[in-house]
CSV table of C-alpha atoms and ligand atoms in Angstrom, one decimal:
chain,number,residue,atom,x,y,z
A,1,UNK,CA,-71.1,27.0,-111.5
A,2,UNK,CA,-73.1,27.0,-108.3
A,3,UNK,CA,-71.1,27.3,-105.0
A,4,UNK,CA,-72.9,25.4,-102.2
A,5,UNK,CA,-72.0,25.3,-98.5
A,6,UNK,CA,-74.7,23.2,-96.8
A,7,UNK,CA,-76.1,19.7,-97.3
A,8,UNK,CA,-79.7,21.0,-97.3
A,9,UNK,CA,-78.9,23.4,-100.2
A,10,UNK,CA,-77.0,20.7,-102.1
A,11,UNK,CA,-79.9,18.2,-101.8
A,12,UNK,CA,-82.5,20.8,-102.9
A,13,UNK,CA,-80.3,21.8,-105.9
A,14,UNK,CA,-79.7,18.2,-107.0
A,15,UNK,CA,-83.3,16.9,-106.5
A,16,UNK,CA,-84.9,18.4,-109.7
A,17,UNK,CA,-81.9,17.2,-111.8
A,18,UNK,CA,-82.3,13.6,-110.4
A,19,UNK,CA,-86.1,13.7,-111.0
A,20,UNK,CA,-85.2,14.5,-114.7
A,21,UNK,CA,-83.1,11.3,-114.7
A,22,UNK,CA,-79.8,13.1,-115.1
A,23,UNK,CA,-76.7,11.1,-113.9
A,24,UNK,CA,-74.7,12.7,-111.1
A,25,UNK,CA,-71.0,12.4,-110.6
A,26,UNK,CA,-69.1,13.3,-107.5
A,27,UNK,CA,-65.4,14.2,-107.4
A,28,UNK,CA,-64.2,14.5,-103.8
A,29,UNK,CA,-61.1,16.6,-103.2
A,30,UNK,CA,-59.4,18.6,-100.5
A,31,UNK,CA,-58.8,21.6,-102.8
A,32,UNK,CA,-55.6,23.3,-103.9
A,33,UNK,CA,-56.6,22.0,-107.3
A,34,UNK,CA,-54.2,20.9,-110.1
A,35,UNK,CA,-54.3,19.1,-113.4
A,36,UNK,CA,-54.7,15.8,-111.6
A,37,UNK,CA,-58.0,17.0,-110.1
A,38,UNK,CA,-59.1,18.5,-113.4
A,39,UNK,CA,-58.5,15.1,-115.1
A,40,UNK,CA,-61.1,13.6,-112.7
A,41,UNK,CA,-63.5,16.4,-113.5
A,42,UNK,CA,-63.0,15.8,-117.2
A,43,UNK,CA,-63.6,12.0,-116.9
A,44,UNK,CA,-66.7,12.7,-114.7
A,45,UNK,CA,-68.1,15.0,-117.4
A,46,UNK,CA,-67.6,12.2,-120.0
A,47,UNK,CA,-69.4,9.6,-117.8
A,48,UNK,CA,-72.2,11.7,-116.2
A,49,UNK,CA,-74.6,14.6,-116.9
A,50,UNK,CA,-73.9,16.7,-113.8
A,51,UNK,CA,-70.6,17.0,-111.9
A,52,UNK,CA,-70.3,17.9,-108.3
A,53,UNK,CA,-66.8,18.6,-107.0
A,54,UNK,CA,-66.4,18.7,-103.2
A,55,UNK,CA,-63.6,20.7,-101.5
A,56,UNK,CA,-63.2,19.8,-97.9
A,57,UNK,CA,-60.0,19.5,-95.9
A,58,UNK,CA,-61.2,16.6,-93.7
A,59,UNK,CA,-59.8,16.9,-90.2
A,60,UNK,CA,-60.5,13.3,-89.2
A,61,UNK,CA,-58.1,11.8,-91.8
A,62,UNK,CA,-55.1,13.8,-90.6
A,63,UNK,CA,-52.8,12.2,-88.1
A,64,UNK,CA,-50.3,15.1,-88.0
A,65,UNK,CA,-51.9,18.4,-86.8
A,66,UNK,CA,-49.1,20.4,-88.5
A,67,UNK,CA,-50.0,18.7,-91.9
A,68,UNK,CA,-53.7,19.8,-91.4
A,69,UNK,CA,-52.8,23.3,-90.3
A,70,UNK,CA,-50.5,24.0,-93.3
A,71,UNK,CA,-52.7,22.2,-95.9
A,72,UNK,CA,-53.0,24.7,-98.8
A,73,UNK,CA,-56.5,26.4,-99.2
A,74,UNK,CA,-56.5,28.7,-102.2
A,75,UNK,CA,-60.3,28.7,-102.4
A,76,UNK,CA,-60.9,31.6,-104.9
A,77,UNK,CA,-58.4,30.1,-107.3
A,78,UNK,CA,-60.0,26.6,-107.0
A,79,UNK,CA,-63.5,28.1,-107.8
A,80,UNK,CA,-62.0,29.8,-110.8
A,81,UNK,CA,-60.4,26.5,-112.1
A,82,UNK,CA,-63.7,24.6,-111.6
A,83,UNK,CA,-65.7,27.3,-113.3
A,84,UNK,CA,-63.3,27.3,-116.3
A,85,UNK,CA,-63.5,23.4,-116.4
A,86,UNK,CA,-67.3,23.6,-116.6
A,87,UNK,CA,-68.0,21.9,-113.3
A,88,UNK,CA,-71.7,22.3,-112.3
A,89,UNK,CA,-71.5,22.5,-108.5
A,90,UNK,CA,-68.8,22.9,-106.0
A,91,UNK,CA,-69.7,21.8,-102.4
A,92,UNK,CA,-67.5,23.6,-99.9
A,93,UNK,CA,-69.0,22.9,-96.4
A,94,UNK,CA,-67.6,24.0,-93.1
A,95,UNK,CA,-66.2,21.6,-90.6
A,96,UNK,CA,-69.4,22.1,-88.4
A,97,UNK,CA,-71.6,21.3,-91.4
A,98,UNK,CA,-69.9,17.9,-91.8
A,99,UNK,CA,-69.2,17.2,-88.1
A,100,UNK,CA,-71.8,19.1,-86.1
A,101,UNK,CA,-70.2,18.1,-82.8
A,102,UNK,CA,-66.6,18.7,-83.8
A,103,UNK,CA,-64.1,18.3,-82.2
A,104,UNK,CA,-66.0,15.6,-80.3
A,105,UNK,CA,-65.3,12.4,-82.3
A,106,UNK,CA,-68.3,10.7,-83.9
A,107,UNK,CA,-68.9,7.0,-83.8
A,108,UNK,CA,-67.3,5.6,-87.0
A,109,UNK,CA,-65.5,2.3,-87.2
A,110,UNK,CA,-66.0,0.0,-90.2
A,111,UNK,CA,-64.2,-3.1,-91.3
A,112,UNK,CA,-62.1,-2.2,-94.2
A,113,UNK,CA,-60.1,-5.5,-94.2
A,114,UNK,CA,-56.5,-6.1,-93.3
A,115,UNK,CA,-55.2,-3.8,-96.0
A,116,UNK,CA,-56.3,-0.9,-93.9
A,117,UNK,CA,-53.3,-1.3,-91.6
A,118,UNK,CA,-50.4,-1.5,-94.0
A,119,UNK,CA,-48.6,1.2,-96.0
A,120,UNK,CA,-50.4,4.5,-95.5
A,121,UNK,CA,-52.5,2.9,-92.8
A,122,UNK,CA,-49.3,2.0,-90.9
A,123,UNK,CA,-47.7,5.4,-91.2
A,124,UNK,CA,-51.0,7.4,-90.7
A,125,UNK,CA,-52.9,5.3,-88.0
A,126,UNK,CA,-56.7,5.7,-88.4
A,127,UNK,CA,-56.3,7.6,-91.7
A,128,UNK,CA,-58.7,5.3,-93.6
A,129,UNK,CA,-61.4,5.4,-91.0
A,130,UNK,CA,-61.3,9.2,-91.4
A,131,UNK,CA,-61.3,9.0,-95.2
A,132,UNK,CA,-64.2,6.6,-95.3
A,133,UNK,CA,-66.1,8.5,-92.7
A,134,UNK,CA,-66.1,11.7,-94.8
A,135,UNK,CA,-66.5,9.9,-98.2
A,136,UNK,CA,-69.6,8.2,-96.7
A,137,UNK,CA,-71.0,11.6,-95.6
A,138,UNK,CA,-70.3,13.0,-99.1
A,139,UNK,CA,-72.0,10.0,-100.8
A,140,UNK,CA,-74.9,10.4,-98.4
A,141,UNK,CA,-75.3,14.1,-99.2
A,142,UNK,CA,-74.8,13.9,-103.0
A,143,UNK,CA,-76.1,10.3,-103.6
A,144,UNK,CA,-74.0,10.2,-106.8
A,145,UNK,CA,-74.3,7.5,-109.5
A,146,UNK,CA,-70.6,7.5,-109.9
A,147,UNK,CA,-67.6,8.8,-107.8
A,148,UNK,CA,-64.2,9.5,-109.2
A,149,UNK,CA,-60.9,9.0,-107.5
A,150,UNK,CA,-57.2,9.1,-108.5
A,151,UNK,CA,-54.9,6.1,-108.7
A,152,UNK,CA,-52.3,8.3,-107.0
A,153,UNK,CA,-54.0,7.3,-103.8
A,154,UNK,CA,-54.0,3.6,-104.7
A,155,UNK,CA,-54.8,2.3,-101.2
A,156,UNK,CA,-57.5,4.9,-100.7
A,157,UNK,CA,-59.4,3.6,-103.8
A,158,UNK,CA,-59.2,0.1,-102.4
A,159,UNK,CA,-60.5,1.2,-99.0
A,160,UNK,CA,-63.4,3.1,-100.6
A,161,UNK,CA,-64.3,0.1,-102.7
A,162,UNK,CA,-64.2,-2.0,-99.6
A,163,UNK,CA,-66.5,0.5,-97.8
A,164,UNK,CA,-68.9,0.4,-100.7
A,165,UNK,CA,-69.0,-3.4,-100.5
A,166,UNK,CA,-69.3,-3.6,-96.7
A,167,UNK,CA,-72.1,-1.0,-96.5
A,168,UNK,CA,-73.7,-2.1,-99.8
A,169,UNK,CA,-73.7,1.4,-101.2
A,170,UNK,CA,-75.3,2.1,-104.6
A,171,UNK,CA,-72.5,4.0,-106.2
A,172,UNK,CA,-69.9,3.1,-108.9
A,173,UNK,CA,-66.3,3.9,-108.1
A,174,UNK,CA,-64.2,5.0,-111.1
A,175,UNK,CA,-60.4,5.2,-110.8
A,176,UNK,CA,-58.5,7.7,-113.0
A,177,UNK,CA,-54.8,7.5,-113.9
A,178,UNK,CA,-52.0,9.5,-112.3
A,179,UNK,CA,-51.3,12.8,-113.9
A,180,UNK,CA,-47.6,13.7,-113.7
A,181,UNK,CA,-45.4,16.8,-114.3
A,182,UNK,CA,-43.3,16.6,-117.4
A,183,UNK,CA,-40.3,15.3,-115.4
A,184,UNK,CA,-42.3,12.5,-113.8
A,185,UNK,CA,-43.3,13.9,-110.4
A,186,UNK,CA,-46.9,12.9,-109.6
A,187,UNK,CA,-49.0,16.0,-109.2
A,188,UNK,CA,-50.1,16.7,-105.6
A,189,UNK,CA,-51.4,19.6,-103.7
A,190,UNK,CA,-48.6,19.1,-101.2
A,191,UNK,CA,-45.9,19.7,-103.9
A,192,UNK,CA,-46.4,23.4,-103.3
A,193,UNK,CA,-44.5,22.9,-100.0
A,194,UNK,CA,-41.3,21.7,-101.9
A,195,UNK,CA,-38.5,24.2,-102.0
A,196,UNK,CA,-36.1,24.2,-105.0
A,197,UNK,CA,-33.8,21.5,-103.7
A,198,UNK,CA,-36.7,19.3,-102.5
A,199,UNK,CA,-38.4,19.6,-105.9
A,200,UNK,CA,-35.2,18.3,-107.7
A,201,UNK,CA,-34.8,15.5,-105.1
A,202,UNK,CA,-38.4,14.5,-105.3
A,203,UNK,CA,-37.8,13.1,-108.8
A,204,UNK,CA,-36.2,9.9,-107.3
A,205,UNK,CA,-39.6,8.7,-106.2
A,206,UNK,CA,-41.0,8.4,-109.8
A,207,UNK,CA,-37.6,7.3,-111.1
A,208,UNK,CA,-37.5,4.4,-108.6
A,209,UNK,CA,-41.0,3.3,-109.6
A,210,UNK,CA,-40.3,3.6,-113.3
A,211,UNK,CA,-37.1,1.5,-112.8
A,212,UNK,CA,-39.2,-1.3,-111.2
A,213,UNK,CA,-41.7,-1.0,-114.1
A,214,UNK,CA,-39.0,-1.1,-116.8
A,215,UNK,CA,-37.0,-4.0,-115.2
A,216,UNK,CA,-39.8,-6.1,-113.8
A,217,UNK,CA,-39.3,-8.8,-116.5
A,218,UNK,CA,-35.6,-9.1,-116.2
A,219,UNK,CA,-34.7,-8.7,-112.5
A,220,UNK,CA,-35.6,-10.6,-109.4
A,221,UNK,CA,-37.9,-8.9,-106.8
A,222,UNK,CA,-34.8,-8.6,-104.5
A,223,UNK,CA,-32.8,-6.9,-107.3
A,224,UNK,CA,-35.7,-4.6,-108.2
A,225,UNK,CA,-36.0,-3.4,-104.6
A,226,UNK,CA,-32.3,-3.0,-104.0
A,227,UNK,CA,-31.7,-1.1,-107.2
A,228,UNK,CA,-34.8,1.1,-106.8
A,229,UNK,CA,-33.9,1.9,-103.2
A,230,UNK,CA,-30.4,2.9,-104.4
A,231,UNK,CA,-32.1,5.5,-106.7
A,232,UNK,CA,-34.0,6.9,-103.7
A,233,UNK,CA,-30.8,6.9,-101.6
A,234,UNK,CA,-29.0,8.9,-104.3
A,235,UNK,CA,-30.9,12.0,-103.4
A,236,UNK,CA,-30.1,13.9,-100.2
A,237,UNK,CA,-33.0,14.8,-97.9
A,238,UNK,CA,-35.3,12.0,-99.0
A,239,UNK,CA,-36.3,9.8,-96.1
A,240,UNK,CA,-38.1,6.6,-97.2
A,241,UNK,CA,-41.2,5.3,-95.4
A,242,UNK,CA,-41.7,2.4,-97.8
A,243,UNK,CA,-40.9,1.3,-101.3
A,244,UNK,CA,-42.6,-2.0,-102.0
A,245,UNK,CA,-44.0,-4.3,-104.7
A,246,UNK,CA,-47.3,-5.7,-103.6
A,247,UNK,CA,-50.4,-7.7,-104.6
A,248,UNK,CA,-52.9,-5.0,-105.5
A,249,UNK,CA,-55.7,-6.6,-103.5
A,250,UNK,CA,-54.0,-7.5,-100.2
A,251,UNK,CA,-51.3,-4.8,-100.5
A,252,UNK,CA,-48.9,-7.4,-99.1
A,253,UNK,CA,-45.4,-7.6,-100.6
A,254,UNK,CA,-44.9,-10.3,-103.2
A,255,UNK,CA,-42.0,-12.7,-102.9
A,256,UNK,CA,-42.3,-14.1,-106.4
A,257,UNK,CA,-43.5,-12.4,-109.6
A,258,UNK,CA,-47.1,-12.3,-110.6
A,259,UNK,CA,-48.6,-11.7,-114.1
A,260,UNK,CA,-51.5,-9.6,-112.9
A,261,UNK,CA,-52.3,-7.1,-110.2
A,262,UNK,CA,-48.8,-6.1,-109.3
A,263,UNK,CA,-48.3,-2.6,-107.9
A,264,UNK,CA,-45.1,-0.8,-106.8
A,265,UNK,CA,-45.7,1.9,-104.2
A,266,UNK,CA,-43.5,4.5,-102.5
A,267,UNK,CA,-43.9,7.0,-99.7
A,268,UNK,CA,-41.1,9.3,-98.5
A,269,UNK,CA,-40.5,12.6,-96.8
A,270,UNK,CA,-38.8,15.0,-99.1
A,271,UNK,CA,-37.5,17.7,-96.9
A,272,UNK,CA,-40.5,18.4,-94.6
A,273,UNK,CA,-43.1,17.2,-97.2
A,274,UNK,CA,-44.4,13.6,-97.3
A,275,UNK,CA,-45.2,12.4,-100.8
A,276,UNK,CA,-46.7,9.2,-102.2
A,277,UNK,CA,-46.6,7.6,-105.6
A,278,UNK,CA,-47.2,4.3,-107.4
A,279,UNK,CA,-47.2,2.4,-110.7
A,280,UNK,CA,-49.4,-0.5,-111.7
A,281,UNK,CA,-47.0,-2.9,-113.3
A,282,UNK,CA,-49.5,-5.4,-114.7
B,301,ATP,N1,-51.7,13.5,-109.9
B,301,ATP,C1,-52.9,13.1,-109.8
B,301,ATP,N2,-53.5,12.4,-110.8
B,301,ATP,C2,-54.7,11.9,-110.7
B,301,ATP,N3,-55.5,12.1,-109.6
B,301,ATP,C3,-55.0,12.7,-108.6
B,301,ATP,C4,-53.7,13.3,-108.6
B,301,ATP,N4,-53.5,13.9,-107.4
B,301,ATP,C5,-54.6,13.7,-106.7
B,301,ATP,N5,-55.5,13.0,-107.4
B,301,ATP,C6,-56.8,12.6,-106.9
B,301,ATP,O1,-57.6,13.8,-106.6
B,301,ATP,C7,-58.5,13.4,-105.5
B,301,ATP,C8,-58.4,14.5,-104.5
B,301,ATP,O2,-57.1,14.4,-103.9
B,301,ATP,P1,-56.5,15.5,-103.0
B,301,ATP,O3,-57.4,16.7,-103.0
B,301,ATP,O4,-56.0,14.9,-101.7
B,301,ATP,O5,-55.2,16.0,-103.9
B,301,ATP,P2,-53.7,15.6,-103.8
B,301,ATP,O6,-53.0,16.3,-104.8
B,301,ATP,O7,-53.7,14.1,-103.7
B,301,ATP,O8,-53.3,16.2,-102.4
B,301,ATP,P3,-52.4,15.6,-101.4
B,301,ATP,O9,-51.2,16.5,-101.4
B,301,ATP,O10,-53.3,15.7,-100.2
B,301,ATP,O11,-52.0,14.2,-101.7
B,301,ATP,C9,-58.1,12.1,-105.0
B,301,ATP,O12,-58.9,11.1,-105.6
B,301,ATP,C10,-56.7,11.9,-105.6
B,301,ATP,O13,-56.3,10.6,-105.8
B,302,PAF,C1,-61.1,11.4,-100.8
B,302,PAF,C2,-60.8,12.7,-100.0
B,302,PAF,C3,-61.3,13.9,-100.6
B,302,PAF,C4,-61.5,12.5,-98.6
B,302,PAF,O1,-61.2,13.5,-97.8
B,302,PAF,C5,-59.3,12.8,-99.7
B,302,PAF,O2,-58.8,11.7,-99.0
B,302,PAF,C6,-58.5,13.0,-101.0
B,302,PAF,O3,-58.5,14.2,-101.4
B,302,PAF,O4,-58.0,12.1,-101.6
B,303,BAL,N1,-54.8,12.7,-101.1
B,303,BAL,C1,-55.1,11.8,-99.9
B,303,BAL,C2,-55.5,12.6,-98.8
B,303,BAL,C3,-54.5,12.8,-97.7
B,303,BAL,O1,-53.3,12.8,-98.0
B,303,BAL,O2,-55.0,13.0,-96.6
């Protein structure tokens, strides 16, 4: 695997492969890799000839400076995991490479639709402008045929698809399912921050979502929300930001049941660590 730090180097490495007609996949990450990330790499390998994984902890999408500062960065281990997975390139640029004038903000504001401002967008103001800004820069540097994202960040995929449409970008977005620990916790780089008690308490997030999934046919929306919130409340030290059942396009709460496009999403602070999760119900 080739480790690349600059956009110029990346472009010159990919050019001859593109000339040969090989299909390029991009898997954007912030590192601290786990099996969830590796599932994206594996799917990318199935669907393309060459896989580029980017590792970049993007400062413009963080709204909490402490969250940015303590974001895990086990770079050597990440490189080893990607090498073992057979990834072709890892792109690990510096902040200056991606934002030459950093910390002076660049001009980036695109219309991502009203769904930008709900759920994560409400709790992390400006988050999706930062996410789309860096994903646009990565698309521009790699010019992939396909880019792979996890359903764990459900709203993020929607925002990126909206950006692709608004800017008319020539890239196919592929969404991959959530990989979970054996007990149901969605894998996440931030799970590393959970202490023993937090780790046990964190299970109420996926339990609440699975409750909604299992009882969707038999309970009303009000009952589903009340009963799943009671599951969350049963764990000490779990502070709920939202638990909601929404239309997967608008991300607005549904008041009556739908037969398609229904998603339940949760975000909560478990101890000091903020986690998100979701299930697609139908
Ligand atoms: N458990 C998972 N299953 C499938 N995809 C995942 C999973 N966790 C993360 N991803 C995807 O991997 C990509 C990179 O995510 P990122 O590097 O932020 O990891 P993360 O584990 O989500 O970290 P964080 O703690 O920041 O949420 C995103 O597209 C994300 O949705
Ligand atoms: C897509 C992404 C790599 C952009 O920084 C990040 O938001 C993530 O890891 O999901
Ligand atoms: N995994 C989404 C990126 C973030 O939390 O900032």
